Coordinates of C-alpha atoms in Angstrom, one line a residue:
Chain A
X324 CA -79.9 2.2 -36.4
X325 CA -79.7 5.9 -36.8
X326 CA -78.6 7.5 -40.0
X327 CA -76.4 10.3 -41.2
X328 CA -78.9 13.2 -41.3
X329 CA -77.7 14.7 -44.5
X330 CA -79.1 11.6 -46.2
X331 CA -82.8 11.2 -46.9
X332 CA -84.5 8.8 -44.6
X333 CA -87.7 6.8 -44.7
X334 CA -90.7 7.2 -42.5
X335 CA -93.1 4.4 -43.0
X336 CA -96.8 5.3 -43.3
X337 CA -97.6 3.2 -40.2
X338 CA -95.0 5.2 -38.2
X339 CA -96.2 8.6 -39.2
X340 CA -98.0 9.1 -35.9
X341 CA -94.5 9.0 -34.3
X342 CA -93.7 12.3 -36.1
X343 CA -96.8 14.0 -34.7
X344 CA -96.2 12.5 -31.2
X345 CA -92.6 13.7 -31.2
X346 CA -93.6 17.3 -32.1
X347 CA -96.3 17.3 -29.4
X348 CA -93.8 16.0 -26.9
X349 CA -91.5 18.9 -27.7
X350 CA -94.3 21.2 -26.8
X351 CA -95.5 22.3 -30.2
X352 CA -99.1 22.9 -31.2
X353 CA -99.2 20.7 -34.2
X354 CA -101.2 22.2 -37.1
X355 CA -101.9 20.4 -40.3
X356 CA -104.5 19.7 -43.0
X357 CA -107.9 18.4 -41.9
X358 CA -111.3 18.0 -43.6
X359 CA -113.9 20.4 -42.5
X360 CA -117.0 21.8 -44.1
X361 CA -116.3 20.2 -47.5
X362 CA -112.7 21.5 -47.8
X363 CA -109.2 20.8 -46.6
X364 CA -108.3 23.5 -44.0
X365 CA -105.5 24.0 -41.6
X366 CA -106.3 23.2 -37.9
X367 CA -104.9 21.5 -34.9
X368 CA -103.8 17.9 -35.3
X369 CA -103.8 15.4 -32.5
X370 CA -103.6 12.2 -34.4
X371 CA -102.8 10.8 -37.8
X372 CA -106.5 10.0 -38.3
X373 CA -107.1 13.8 -38.4
X374 CA -105.3 14.0 -41.7
X375 CA -107.4 13.9 -44.9
X376 CA -106.4 10.3 -45.7
X377 CA -107.8 9.2 -49.1
X378 CA -109.1 12.7 -50.0
X379 CA -108.3 14.9 -52.9
X380 CA -109.7 18.1 -54.3
X381 CA -110.8 19.3 -57.7
X382 CA -110.2 23.0 -58.3
X383 CA -111.1 25.4 -61.0
X384 CA -112.0 29.1 -61.1
X385 CA -114.7 29.6 -58.4
X386 CA -115.0 25.9 -57.8
X387 CA -113.6 23.5 -55.2
X388 CA -114.8 20.0 -54.5
X389 CA -113.5 17.3 -52.3
X390 CA -113.3 13.8 -53.9
X391 CA -112.3 10.4 -52.8
X392 CA -109.0 9.1 -54.0
X393 CA -108.3 5.6 -55.2
X394 CA -105.5 5.2 -52.6
X395 CA -105.0 6.2 -49.0
X396 CA -102.6 9.1 -49.5
X397 CA -102.3 11.5 -46.6
X398 CA -101.3 14.5 -48.7
X399 CA -102.9 13.7 -52.0
X400 CA -104.4 17.2 -52.7
X401 CA -103.4 20.8 -53.4
X402 CA -103.8 23.8 -51.1
X403 CA -107.2 24.7 -49.7
X404 CA -108.8 28.0 -48.6
X405 CA -106.5 28.5 -45.6
X406 CA -102.9 29.4 -45.5
X407 CA -100.3 29.4 -42.7
X408 CA -100.6 33.2 -42.5
X409 CA -103.6 32.8 -40.2
X410 CA -101.2 31.4 -37.6
X411 CA -98.2 33.6 -38.2
X412 CA -100.2 36.8 -39.0
X413 CA -103.5 36.3 -37.1
X414 CA -106.7 37.8 -38.6
X415 CA -107.6 39.5 -35.3
X416 CA -105.0 40.7 -32.8
X417 CA -105.2 42.9 -29.8
X418 CA -102.3 45.3 -29.8
X419 CA -102.7 47.0 -26.4
X420 CA -105.1 48.0 -23.7
X421 CA -105.4 51.2 -21.8
X422 CA -107.1 52.2 -18.6
X423 CA -107.9 55.8 -17.5
X424 CA -106.2 56.9 -14.3
X425 CA -105.6 60.1 -12.4
X426 CA -102.6 61.0 -14.7
X427 CA -104.4 60.3 -17.9
X428 CA -104.1 56.8 -19.1
X429 CA -102.0 53.7 -18.4
X430 CA -101.1 51.5 -21.3
X431 CA -100.6 47.7 -21.2
X432 CA -98.8 45.9 -24.0
X433 CA -99.8 42.4 -24.8
X434 CA -97.7 39.9 -22.9
X435 CA -99.3 36.6 -23.9
X436 CA -96.5 34.2 -24.8
X437 CA -96.6 33.4 -28.5
X438 CA -97.9 30.0 -29.5
X439 CA -95.2 27.5 -30.6
X440 CA -96.5 26.0 -33.8
X441 CA -95.4 23.0 -35.8
X442 CA -96.8 23.0 -39.3
X443 CA -97.2 19.7 -41.1
X444 CA -97.9 19.7 -44.8
X445 CA -96.4 23.0 -45.9
X446 CA -96.2 23.1 -49.7
X447 CA -93.3 24.6 -51.6
X448 CA -95.5 27.5 -52.8
X449 CA -96.3 28.2 -49.2
X450 CA -92.7 28.1 -48.1
X451 CA -92.1 30.8 -50.7
X452 CA -95.2 32.7 -49.4
X453 CA -93.8 32.6 -45.8
X454 CA -90.4 33.8 -47.2
X455 CA -92.2 36.7 -48.8
X456 CA -94.0 37.6 -45.6
X457 CA -90.6 37.4 -43.8
X458 CA -89.4 40.1 -46.1
X459 CA -92.4 42.2 -45.3
X460 CA -92.5 41.7 -41.5
X461 CA -88.9 41.0 -40.5
X462 CA -86.6 42.5 -43.1
X463 CA -87.9 46.1 -43.4
X464 CA -87.3 49.1 -41.2
X465 CA -90.0 48.0 -38.8
X466 CA -90.2 44.4 -37.5
X467 CA -93.6 43.0 -36.6
X468 CA -93.1 41.5 -33.1
X469 CA -96.1 39.2 -33.3
X470 CA -95.0 37.7 -36.6
X471 CA -91.4 37.5 -35.5
X472 CA -92.2 35.6 -32.2
X473 CA -94.4 33.1 -34.0
X474 CA -92.2 32.7 -37.0
X475 CA -88.9 32.1 -35.2
X476 CA -90.4 29.3 -33.1
X477 CA -92.3 27.5 -35.9
X478 CA -91.2 24.0 -36.8
X479 CA -92.0 23.4 -40.5
X480 CA -92.6 20.0 -42.0
X481 CA -92.9 20.5 -45.7
X482 CA -94.5 18.1 -48.2
X483 CA -93.5 17.9 -51.8
X484 CA -96.7 17.9 -53.8
X485 CA -97.7 14.5 -55.2
X486 CA -100.3 16.1 -57.4
X487 CA -101.0 19.5 -58.7
X488 CA -104.4 21.3 -58.4
X489 CA -106.5 22.6 -61.2
X490 CA -105.5 26.2 -60.4
X491 CA -101.8 25.6 -59.5
X492 CA -99.1 27.4 -61.4
X493 CA -96.0 27.2 -59.1
X494 CA -93.9 26.0 -62.0
X495 CA -94.5 29.3 -63.8
X496 CA -93.7 31.3 -60.7
X497 CA -90.6 29.2 -60.0
X498 CA -91.9 28.3 -56.5
X499 CA -92.4 24.6 -56.7
X500 CA -93.5 21.8 -56.5
X501 CA -90.2 20.7 -54.9
X502 CA -89.5 22.3 -51.5
X503 CA -85.9 23.7 -51.7
X504 CA -85.5 25.8 -48.6
X505 CA -87.3 27.1 -45.5
X506 CA -88.2 23.7 -43.9
X507 CA -87.0 21.7 -40.9
X508 CA -88.2 18.5 -42.6
X509 CA -89.4 17.9 -46.1
X510 CA -91.4 14.8 -47.0
X511 CA -92.3 13.2 -50.2
X512 CA -95.2 10.7 -50.0
X513 CA -94.8 7.6 -52.1
X514 CA -97.5 4.9 -52.7
X515 CA -96.3 2.1 -54.8
X516 CA -98.1 -1.3 -54.8
X517 CA -98.4 -2.4 -51.2
X518 CA -95.8 0.1 -49.9
X519 CA -96.7 3.5 -48.5
X520 CA -93.9 5.6 -47.1
X521 CA -92.3 9.1 -46.9
X522 CA -88.9 10.0 -48.0
X523 CA -87.8 12.6 -45.4
X524 CA -85.1 15.1 -45.9
X525 CA -83.8 17.4 -43.0
X526 CA -83.3 21.0 -43.8
X527 CA -82.1 22.1 -40.4
X528 CA -80.3 20.7 -37.4
X529 CA -83.5 20.4 -35.4
X530 CA -85.1 18.6 -38.4
X531 CA -82.2 16.2 -38.4
X532 CA -82.5 15.7 -34.7
X533 CA -86.1 14.8 -35.1
X534 CA -85.3 12.2 -37.8
X535 CA -82.8 10.7 -35.4
X536 CA -85.4 10.5 -32.7
X537 CA -87.7 8.7 -35.0
X538 CA -84.9 6.1 -35.8
X539 CA -85.7 6.5 -39.4
X540 CA -83.6 4.3 -41.7
X541 CA -81.7 5.7 -44.6
X542 CA -83.6 5.9 -47.9
X543 CA -82.5 3.5 -50.7
X544 CA -81.8 4.5 -54.2
X545 CA -85.1 3.2 -55.5
X546 CA -87.0 5.0 -52.8
X547 CA -85.3 8.2 -53.6
X548 CA -85.9 7.7 -57.3
X549 CA -89.6 7.1 -56.7
X550 CA -89.8 10.4 -54.6
X551 CA -88.0 12.4 -57.3
X552 CA -90.3 10.9 -59.9
X553 CA -93.4 11.9 -57.9
X554 CA -92.4 15.5 -57.8
X555 CA -91.4 15.6 -61.4
X556 CA -94.8 14.2 -62.4
X557 CA -96.5 16.9 -60.4
X558 CA -94.5 19.6 -62.2
X559 CA -96.1 18.3 -65.4
X560 CA -99.7 18.6 -64.1
X561 CA -100.0 22.3 -63.5
X562 CA -103.6 23.4 -64.0
X563 CA -102.6 26.9 -65.0
X564 CA -99.5 28.7 -66.4
X565 CA -98.4 32.3 -66.4
X566 CA -95.8 33.8 -68.6
X567 CA -93.9 36.0 -66.3
X568 CA -91.4 37.3 -68.8
X569 CA -91.0 41.1 -68.5
X570 CA -94.2 41.1 -66.4
X571 CA -93.3 44.2 -64.4
X572 CA -92.8 46.4 -67.5
X573 CA -95.8 44.7 -69.2
X574 CA -98.2 45.8 -66.4
X575 CA -96.6 49.2 -65.9
X576 CA -96.9 50.1 -69.5
X577 CA -100.6 48.8 -69.6
X578 CA -101.8 50.9 -66.7
X579 CA -104.5 52.1 -69.1
X580 CA -105.8 49.0 -70.9
X581 CA -109.4 48.1 -71.7
X582 CA -109.0 44.7 -70.0
X583 CA -109.1 46.5 -66.6
X584 CA -112.6 47.7 -67.5
X585 CA -113.5 44.2 -68.5
X586 CA -112.4 42.6 -65.3
X587 CA -114.1 45.4 -63.3
X588 CA -117.4 44.2 -64.8
X589 CA -116.8 40.8 -63.3
X590 CA -115.1 41.7 -60.0
X591 CA -117.3 41.7 -56.9
X592 CA -114.8 43.7 -54.8
X593 CA -115.7 41.1 -52.1
X594 CA -112.0 40.8 -51.1
X595 CA -111.9 37.0 -51.1
X596 CA -108.7 36.9 -53.2
X597 CA -106.8 39.0 -50.8
X598 CA -108.0 37.1 -47.7
X599 CA -107.0 33.7 -49.2
X600 CA -103.7 35.0 -50.7
X601 CA -100.8 33.7 -48.6
X602 CA -98.7 36.8 -49.2
X603 CA -101.3 39.6 -48.8
X604 CA -100.5 41.2 -45.5
X605 CA -102.5 44.4 -45.1
X606 CA -104.3 45.2 -41.9
X607 CA -106.3 48.0 -40.3
X608 CA -106.6 49.0 -36.7
X609 CA -109.8 49.5 -34.7
X610 CA -110.1 51.2 -31.4
X611 CA -112.8 50.2 -28.9
X612 CA -113.9 51.7 -25.6
X613 CA -116.1 50.4 -22.9
X614 CA -119.3 52.2 -22.1
X615 CA -117.9 54.1 -19.1
X616 CA -114.9 55.2 -21.1
X617 CA -112.5 53.8 -18.5
X618 CA -111.0 51.1 -20.7
X619 CA -109.9 51.2 -24.3
X620 CA -108.3 48.6 -26.6
X621 CA -106.6 48.7 -30.0
X622 CA -107.2 45.7 -32.3
X623 CA -105.6 44.9 -35.6
X624 CA -107.4 42.9 -38.3
X625 CA -106.8 41.8 -41.8
X626 CA -107.9 44.4 -44.3
X627 CA -108.1 44.4 -48.1
X628 CA -107.3 46.8 -50.9
X629 CA -110.7 45.9 -52.3
X630 CA -112.5 47.9 -49.7
X631 CA -113.3 51.6 -49.9
X632 CA -112.0 52.2 -46.4
X633 CA -108.6 50.9 -47.4
X634 CA -107.7 53.9 -49.5
X635 CA -109.8 56.4 -47.5
X636 CA -108.0 59.6 -46.7
X637 CA -109.2 63.1 -46.0
X638 CA -111.9 63.8 -48.6
X639 CA -112.7 60.3 -49.6
X640 CA -111.3 57.0 -51.0
X641 CA -108.5 57.2 -53.5
X642 CA -109.6 54.0 -55.4
X643 CA -113.3 54.5 -55.8
X644 CA -113.8 52.4 -59.0
X645 CA -113.6 48.6 -59.1
X646 CA -111.2 49.0 -62.0
X647 CA -108.7 51.0 -59.8
X648 CA -108.9 48.5 -57.0
X649 CA -108.4 45.3 -59.1
X650 CA -105.6 47.0 -61.0
X651 CA -104.0 48.0 -57.8
X652 CA -104.1 44.5 -56.4
X653 CA -102.9 42.7 -59.5
X654 CA -100.2 45.3 -60.4
X655 CA -98.9 45.3 -56.8
X656 CA -98.9 41.5 -56.6
X657 CA -97.1 40.9 -59.9
X658 CA -95.1 44.1 -60.6
X659 CA -94.7 46.8 -58.0
X660 CA -94.1 44.1 -55.3
X661 CA -90.8 43.5 -57.2
X662 CA -89.8 47.1 -56.7
X663 CA -90.9 47.1 -53.1
X664 CA -89.6 43.8 -51.9
X665 CA -87.3 42.4 -54.6
X666 CA -89.6 39.5 -55.4
X667 CA -93.0 38.8 -57.0
X668 CA -95.9 38.8 -54.5
X669 CA -97.4 35.8 -56.3
X670 CA -96.4 32.2 -55.6
X671 CA -98.7 30.5 -58.0
X672 CA -100.8 28.7 -55.4
X673 CA -104.0 29.4 -57.3
X674 CA -106.1 30.3 -54.2
X675 CA -107.3 33.6 -55.6
X676 CA -108.6 31.8 -58.7
X677 CA -110.3 29.0 -56.9
X678 CA -111.8 31.1 -54.1
X679 CA -113.0 34.0 -56.2
X680 CA -116.8 33.4 -56.2
X681 CA -117.0 34.3 -59.9
X682 CA -113.7 32.6 -60.8
X683 CA -111.6 35.6 -62.0
X684 CA -108.3 34.1 -63.1
X685 CA -105.1 36.1 -62.5
X686 CA -103.3 34.0 -65.1
X687 CA -106.0 34.7 -67.7
X688 CA -105.9 38.5 -66.9
X689 CA -102.2 38.6 -67.5
X690 CA -102.6 36.5 -70.7
X691 CA -105.3 38.9 -72.1
X692 CA -103.1 41.9 -71.6
X693 CA -100.0 40.2 -73.0
X694 CA -101.8 38.8 -76.1
X695 CA -103.4 42.2 -76.9
X696 CA -99.9 43.6 -77.2
X697 CA -98.8 40.7 -79.5
X698 CA -101.8 41.5 -81.8
X699 CA -100.8 45.1 -82.2
Chain B
X538 CA -122.3 67.7 -9.2
X539 CA -122.3 64.5 -11.3
X540 CA -122.3 65.0 -15.1
X541 CA -125.8 64.6 -16.5
X542 CA -126.2 61.3 -18.2
X543 CA -127.2 61.5 -21.9
X544 CA -130.9 60.8 -22.4
X545 CA -131.8 57.9 -24.7
X546 CA -135.1 57.3 -26.5
X547 CA -136.2 54.3 -28.5
X548 CA -138.9 54.9 -31.1
X549 CA -141.0 52.4 -33.1
X550 CA -142.4 52.9 -36.6
X551 CA -143.6 50.2 -38.9
X552 CA -141.5 47.2 -37.7
X553 CA -141.6 43.9 -35.9
X554 CA -139.8 45.2 -32.7
X555 CA -136.9 42.8 -33.2
X556 CA -134.3 45.6 -33.4
X557 CA -135.5 47.2 -30.2
X558 CA -135.3 43.8 -28.6
X559 CA -131.6 43.7 -29.5
X560 CA -131.1 46.4 -27.0
X561 CA -132.9 44.3 -24.3
X562 CA -131.0 41.3 -25.6
X563 CA -127.7 43.0 -24.5
X564 CA -128.2 41.2 -21.2
X565 CA -124.6 41.3 -19.8
X566 CA -124.1 44.8 -21.1
X567 CA -127.6 46.1 -20.4
X568 CA -126.8 47.3 -16.9
X569 CA -123.7 49.1 -18.3
X570 CA -125.9 50.8 -20.9
X571 CA -128.4 51.8 -18.2
X572 CA -125.4 53.1 -16.2
X573 CA -124.0 55.1 -19.0
X574 CA -127.2 56.6 -20.4
X575 CA -130.6 57.6 -18.9
X576 CA -133.1 55.4 -20.7
X577 CA -135.7 58.1 -20.8
X578 CA -138.2 56.8 -23.4
X579 CA -138.4 53.1 -24.3
X580 CA -142.1 52.0 -24.1
X581 CA -141.2 48.4 -24.9
X582 CA -139.0 48.1 -21.8
X583 CA -140.5 50.6 -19.3
X584 CA -143.6 52.6 -18.6
X585 CA -141.5 55.4 -17.3
X586 CA -141.5 58.1 -20.0
X587 CA -139.4 61.2 -19.6
X588 CA -140.1 64.1 -21.9
X589 CA -137.6 65.2 -24.5
X590 CA -135.4 66.6 -25.8
X591 CA -133.2 63.5 -26.1
X592 CA -129.5 63.2 -26.7
X593 CA -129.8 60.0 -28.7
X594 CA -132.9 58.6 -30.4
X595 CA -132.8 55.1 -31.8
X596 CA -135.5 54.8 -34.5
X597 CA -136.8 51.4 -35.5
X598 CA -139.2 50.9 -38.4
X599 CA -140.2 52.5 -41.7
X600 CA -142.7 55.2 -42.6
X601 CA -145.9 53.7 -43.9
X602 CA -148.7 56.0 -42.7
X603 CA -149.4 59.7 -43.0
X604 CA -149.5 59.8 -39.2
X605 CA -146.0 58.3 -38.9
X606 CA -144.7 60.7 -41.5
X607 CA -145.7 63.5 -39.1
X608 CA -144.5 61.8 -36.0
X609 CA -141.0 61.3 -37.3
X610 CA -140.7 65.0 -37.8
X611 CA -141.4 65.5 -34.0
X612 CA -138.9 62.8 -33.1
X613 CA -136.3 64.6 -35.2
X614 CA -137.0 67.9 -33.5
X615 CA -136.7 66.4 -30.1
X616 CA -133.4 64.5 -30.8
X617 CA -129.9 65.8 -30.8
X618 CA -128.7 62.6 -32.5
X619 CA -131.0 60.3 -34.5
X620 CA -129.7 56.8 -35.4
X621 CA -131.9 54.5 -37.4
X622 CA -131.7 50.8 -36.5
X623 CA -132.5 47.9 -38.8
X624 CA -133.6 47.2 -42.3
X625 CA -137.1 48.8 -41.9
X626 CA -135.7 52.1 -40.8
X627 CA -132.7 52.1 -43.2
X628 CA -134.4 50.6 -46.3
X629 CA -138.1 50.3 -45.8
X630 CA -138.1 46.7 -44.6
X631 CA -140.0 43.7 -45.8
X632 CA -143.1 45.9 -45.9
X633 CA -141.5 47.8 -48.8
X634 CA -142.6 44.9 -51.0
X635 CA -145.8 47.0 -51.3
X636 CA -143.6 49.4 -53.3
X637 CA -143.6 46.9 -56.1
X638 CA -147.4 46.5 -56.2
X639 CA -150.6 48.4 -55.7
X640 CA -151.3 48.7 -51.9
X641 CA -154.9 49.8 -52.5
X642 CA -155.5 46.5 -54.2
X643 CA -154.1 44.6 -51.2
X644 CA -156.3 46.6 -48.8
X645 CA -159.4 45.9 -50.9
X646 CA -158.8 42.1 -50.8
X647 CA -157.8 41.9 -47.1
X648 CA -160.1 44.3 -45.3
X649 CA -163.9 44.4 -45.3
X650 CA -163.9 48.2 -45.1
X651 CA -160.7 49.3 -46.8
X652 CA -161.7 53.0 -46.5
X653 CA -160.8 52.8 -42.8
X654 CA -157.2 52.0 -43.7
X655 CA -155.0 55.0 -43.9
X656 CA -151.7 53.9 -45.4
X657 CA -149.2 55.3 -47.8
X658 CA -148.5 53.8 -51.2
X659 CA -144.9 53.2 -50.3
X660 CA -142.9 52.1 -47.3
X661 CA -139.9 54.4 -47.0
X662 CA -136.8 54.6 -44.9
X663 CA -136.5 57.3 -42.2
X664 CA -133.8 59.1 -44.1
X665 CA -136.3 59.9 -46.9
X666 CA -138.2 62.0 -44.3
X667 CA -135.6 63.6 -41.9
X668 CA -131.9 64.0 -41.5
X669 CA -130.3 60.8 -40.0
X670 CA -127.0 60.9 -38.2
X671 CA -126.2 57.3 -38.5
X672 CA -127.8 54.2 -40.1
X673 CA -127.2 50.8 -38.5
X674 CA -128.1 48.0 -40.9
X675 CA -129.5 44.5 -40.3
X676 CA -132.6 42.4 -40.0
X677 CA -132.3 42.4 -37.1
X678 CA -129.4 44.6 -36.1
X679 CA -126.4 42.9 -34.4
X680 CA -126.5 43.8 -30.7
X681 CA -122.7 44.2 -30.6
X682 CA -122.9 46.7 -33.4
X683 CA -125.7 48.5 -31.5
X684 CA -123.5 48.7 -28.4
X685 CA -120.6 49.9 -30.6
X686 CA -122.7 52.8 -32.0
X687 CA -124.0 53.9 -28.6
X688 CA -120.4 53.5 -27.2
X689 CA -118.9 55.5 -30.1
X690 CA -121.4 58.3 -29.7
X691 CA -120.8 58.5 -25.9
X692 CA -117.1 58.9 -26.5
X693 CA -117.2 61.1 -29.6
X694 CA -115.6 58.6 -31.9
X695 CA -116.6 57.0 -35.2
X696 CA -118.3 53.6 -34.9
X697 CA -116.5 50.6 -36.3
X698 CA -119.2 49.2 -38.7
X699 CA -117.3 48.3 -41.9
X700 CA -119.3 48.5 -45.2
X701 CA -117.3 45.8 -46.9
X702 CA -118.8 42.4 -47.9
X703 CA -119.9 39.6 -45.7
X704 CA -117.1 37.5 -47.4
X705 CA -114.5 39.3 -45.3
X706 CA -116.2 38.3 -42.1
X707 CA -116.3 34.6 -43.4
X708 CA -112.7 34.7 -44.2
X709 CA -111.7 36.3 -40.8
X710 CA -113.6 33.4 -39.1
X711 CA -111.9 30.8 -41.3
X712 CA -115.2 29.7 -42.9
X713 CA -115.0 27.6 -46.0
X714 CA -116.8 29.4 -48.8
X715 CA -120.2 27.8 -49.4
X716 CA -120.5 29.0 -52.9
X717 CA -117.1 27.8 -54.1
X718 CA -116.9 24.5 -52.1
X719 CA -120.6 23.5 -52.1
X720 CA -122.2 25.4 -54.9
X721 CA -124.6 27.0 -52.5
X722 CA -126.1 30.4 -53.7
X723 CA -125.0 33.1 -51.3
X724 CA -125.5 36.9 -51.3
X725 CA -122.4 37.4 -49.1
X726 CA -120.3 39.0 -51.9
X727 CA -122.8 41.9 -52.3
X728 CA -124.0 42.2 -48.7
X729 CA -122.9 44.7 -46.1
X730 CA -121.0 43.1 -43.2
X731 CA -122.2 43.3 -39.6
X732 CA -123.8 40.0 -38.8
X733 CA -120.4 38.2 -38.4
X734 CA -121.3 35.9 -41.3
X735 CA -124.0 34.3 -39.2
X736 CA -125.7 32.2 -41.9
X737 CA -122.6 31.0 -43.8
X738 CA -121.1 29.9 -40.5
X739 CA -124.1 27.6 -40.1
X740 CA -123.9 26.3 -43.7
X741 CA -126.6 28.6 -45.1
X742 CA -126.1 31.0 -47.9
X743 CA -126.3 34.7 -47.0
X744 CA -129.8 36.2 -47.3
X745 CA -128.7 39.8 -47.6
X746 CA -130.2 40.9 -44.2
X747 CA -127.8 43.8 -43.9
X748 CA -128.5 45.2 -47.4
X749 CA -126.0 46.1 -50.1
X750 CA -122.3 46.4 -49.3
X751 CA -120.4 49.6 -50.3
X752 CA -119.9 48.7 -54.0
X753 CA -122.2 45.7 -54.8
X754 CA -121.6 44.1 -58.2
X755 CA -124.9 42.2 -58.3
X756 CA -124.8 41.9 -62.1
X757 CA -121.6 39.7 -61.8
X758 CA -123.0 37.8 -58.8
X759 CA -126.3 37.1 -60.6
X760 CA -124.6 35.4 -63.5
X761 CA -122.9 33.1 -61.0
X762 CA -126.2 32.4 -59.2
X763 CA -127.7 31.4 -62.5
X764 CA -124.7 29.1 -63.2
X765 CA -125.4 27.5 -59.8
X766 CA -128.8 26.6 -61.0
X767 CA -131.1 29.5 -60.0
X768 CA -133.7 30.7 -62.5
X769 CA -134.0 34.4 -63.2
X770 CA -137.3 34.6 -61.2
X771 CA -135.5 33.0 -58.3
X772 CA -132.7 35.5 -58.6
X773 CA -135.3 38.3 -58.5
X774 CA -136.9 36.8 -55.4
X775 CA -133.6 36.6 -53.4
X776 CA -133.4 40.4 -53.6
X777 CA -137.0 40.9 -52.7
X778 CA -136.8 40.5 -48.9
X779 CA -135.9 42.6 -45.9
X780 CA -133.9 45.0 -48.1
X781 CA -136.1 44.8 -51.3
X782 CA -136.0 48.6 -51.8
X783 CA -132.3 48.8 -51.3
X784 CA -131.9 46.0 -53.8
X785 CA -134.6 47.3 -56.2
X786 CA -132.4 47.6 -59.2
X787 CA -131.1 44.1 -58.7
X788 CA -134.5 42.4 -58.6
X789 CA -135.9 44.5 -61.4
X790 CA -133.1 43.5 -63.7
X791 CA -134.4 40.0 -63.4
X792 CA -138.0 40.8 -64.3
X793 CA -141.3 39.6 -62.8

């Protein structure tokens, strides 16, 4: 029996494959979490067995380890090194090609049809990150056509976190763990005794339609209570916290603070934090030619404010010191982003903490500056 | 009349030939290279030797003998553009390990008649001897980067050879960080990009073949390497390889 779609429904664990099948049938490339090389990354899914069943992660500054869980949860971990930006805002992208001809050159725009993605397992912090990239790529004076084409078609299956990671702080950033917008479907995984099911909530008409196709039955009060409890429990487990009160003014008035020198001693300027950040969006372009000079291409690739080239203008780089580069990144992320886009650039996912090879912790850097003021 | 093709020369100094081989290793693109330039002097590939001057000289190897110190001057004089290729030519190579010891002592132990050996006390990069127009890093160099440099020079543009860390290449490929996820020591954060993160892609920590990145913070990395279980002598040794001279400060800070 089909259910009214504004009501949460139940997808039993043993029927989860139907969700993947339905999305594949609709022509989506289904992307979700998979275990690869000792981490949970985002890649193409064909079957339920591809999901990291029974795995979890332990995360801390500069440390990530996969561990076995006591149960068979499909989504019992926090976010890994990948984010959805690699699909919506690809790391390498050819922008155009040109061929020399009698009149000069003939340009060809890229005409590949954009891939239609369905993302399974998008966390609340990641929905917020996507919303931030929407502001950057879709809501400014210039729309990014690649992002737009991929984003508009993407089908999003969110998952409310059943457990927080060691470097998570979405509660501080007001970005989770409950998915509240930006999804077609949102799932909460519940394992309780012998029962293993998902409470599914539709966020859009196409999400509701999918639920109807799956003939999911309406969730009972107890099942809904269990789901709500799961998310509430996660909110209590945050590995990190950040006091965001007055944070813009705090960082602006501490532009010259000894802590920037301190972090510069530890920072590798390796750019890992910006690469893993789900909101960092900067790119550079590279032109290539073939040996005969008949053919040229322009490529775009992810860039980082931690490189010297990033701020290179006539005469040299603007941000030569590590201090200037770290300060630029953190102040942009937490303060000037608010002026630029009307929102913080940080969603509290913790990736920059975990994937910094030396474990620099953005929450700790903010705390150090804030506490130094309290001492004065 | 057809435009004269630029003349290319490939020179060898103290080296293993691996970087020159990268040019022959271009395979699919080799004919295009031969079509775009006149390979005028390349003894490893052809016995045809056309006299200089040359438009582009690719120089492999370091300077380790008084004879080579003179020869590089002649190469410079006969070359419009001089590009050094590989860790030997750009940093002195593995043979620069002699720079940390007494080479006369080595010669005495190895050779029956050490007085016949005419060698310098230090192995030095080409740029210590003559003006170099561009340095291409790596042990060996990456053939795609070599093609990029030749290509850029032919068309009067700047080569795309970023000086940021190997980490950026790992992340662009979607690699999982070995250091963070496995606890494997890796020089990627302080090493110049260019290899495409070859070793980390195959589950090995970076060996630093491309030398220091633009702003290497080896002090911070070394603390992490020690945390991952390396002893200070081991940390010293990871920097004493193909780019030992370029990483001199790093290895010396960890003592003998």
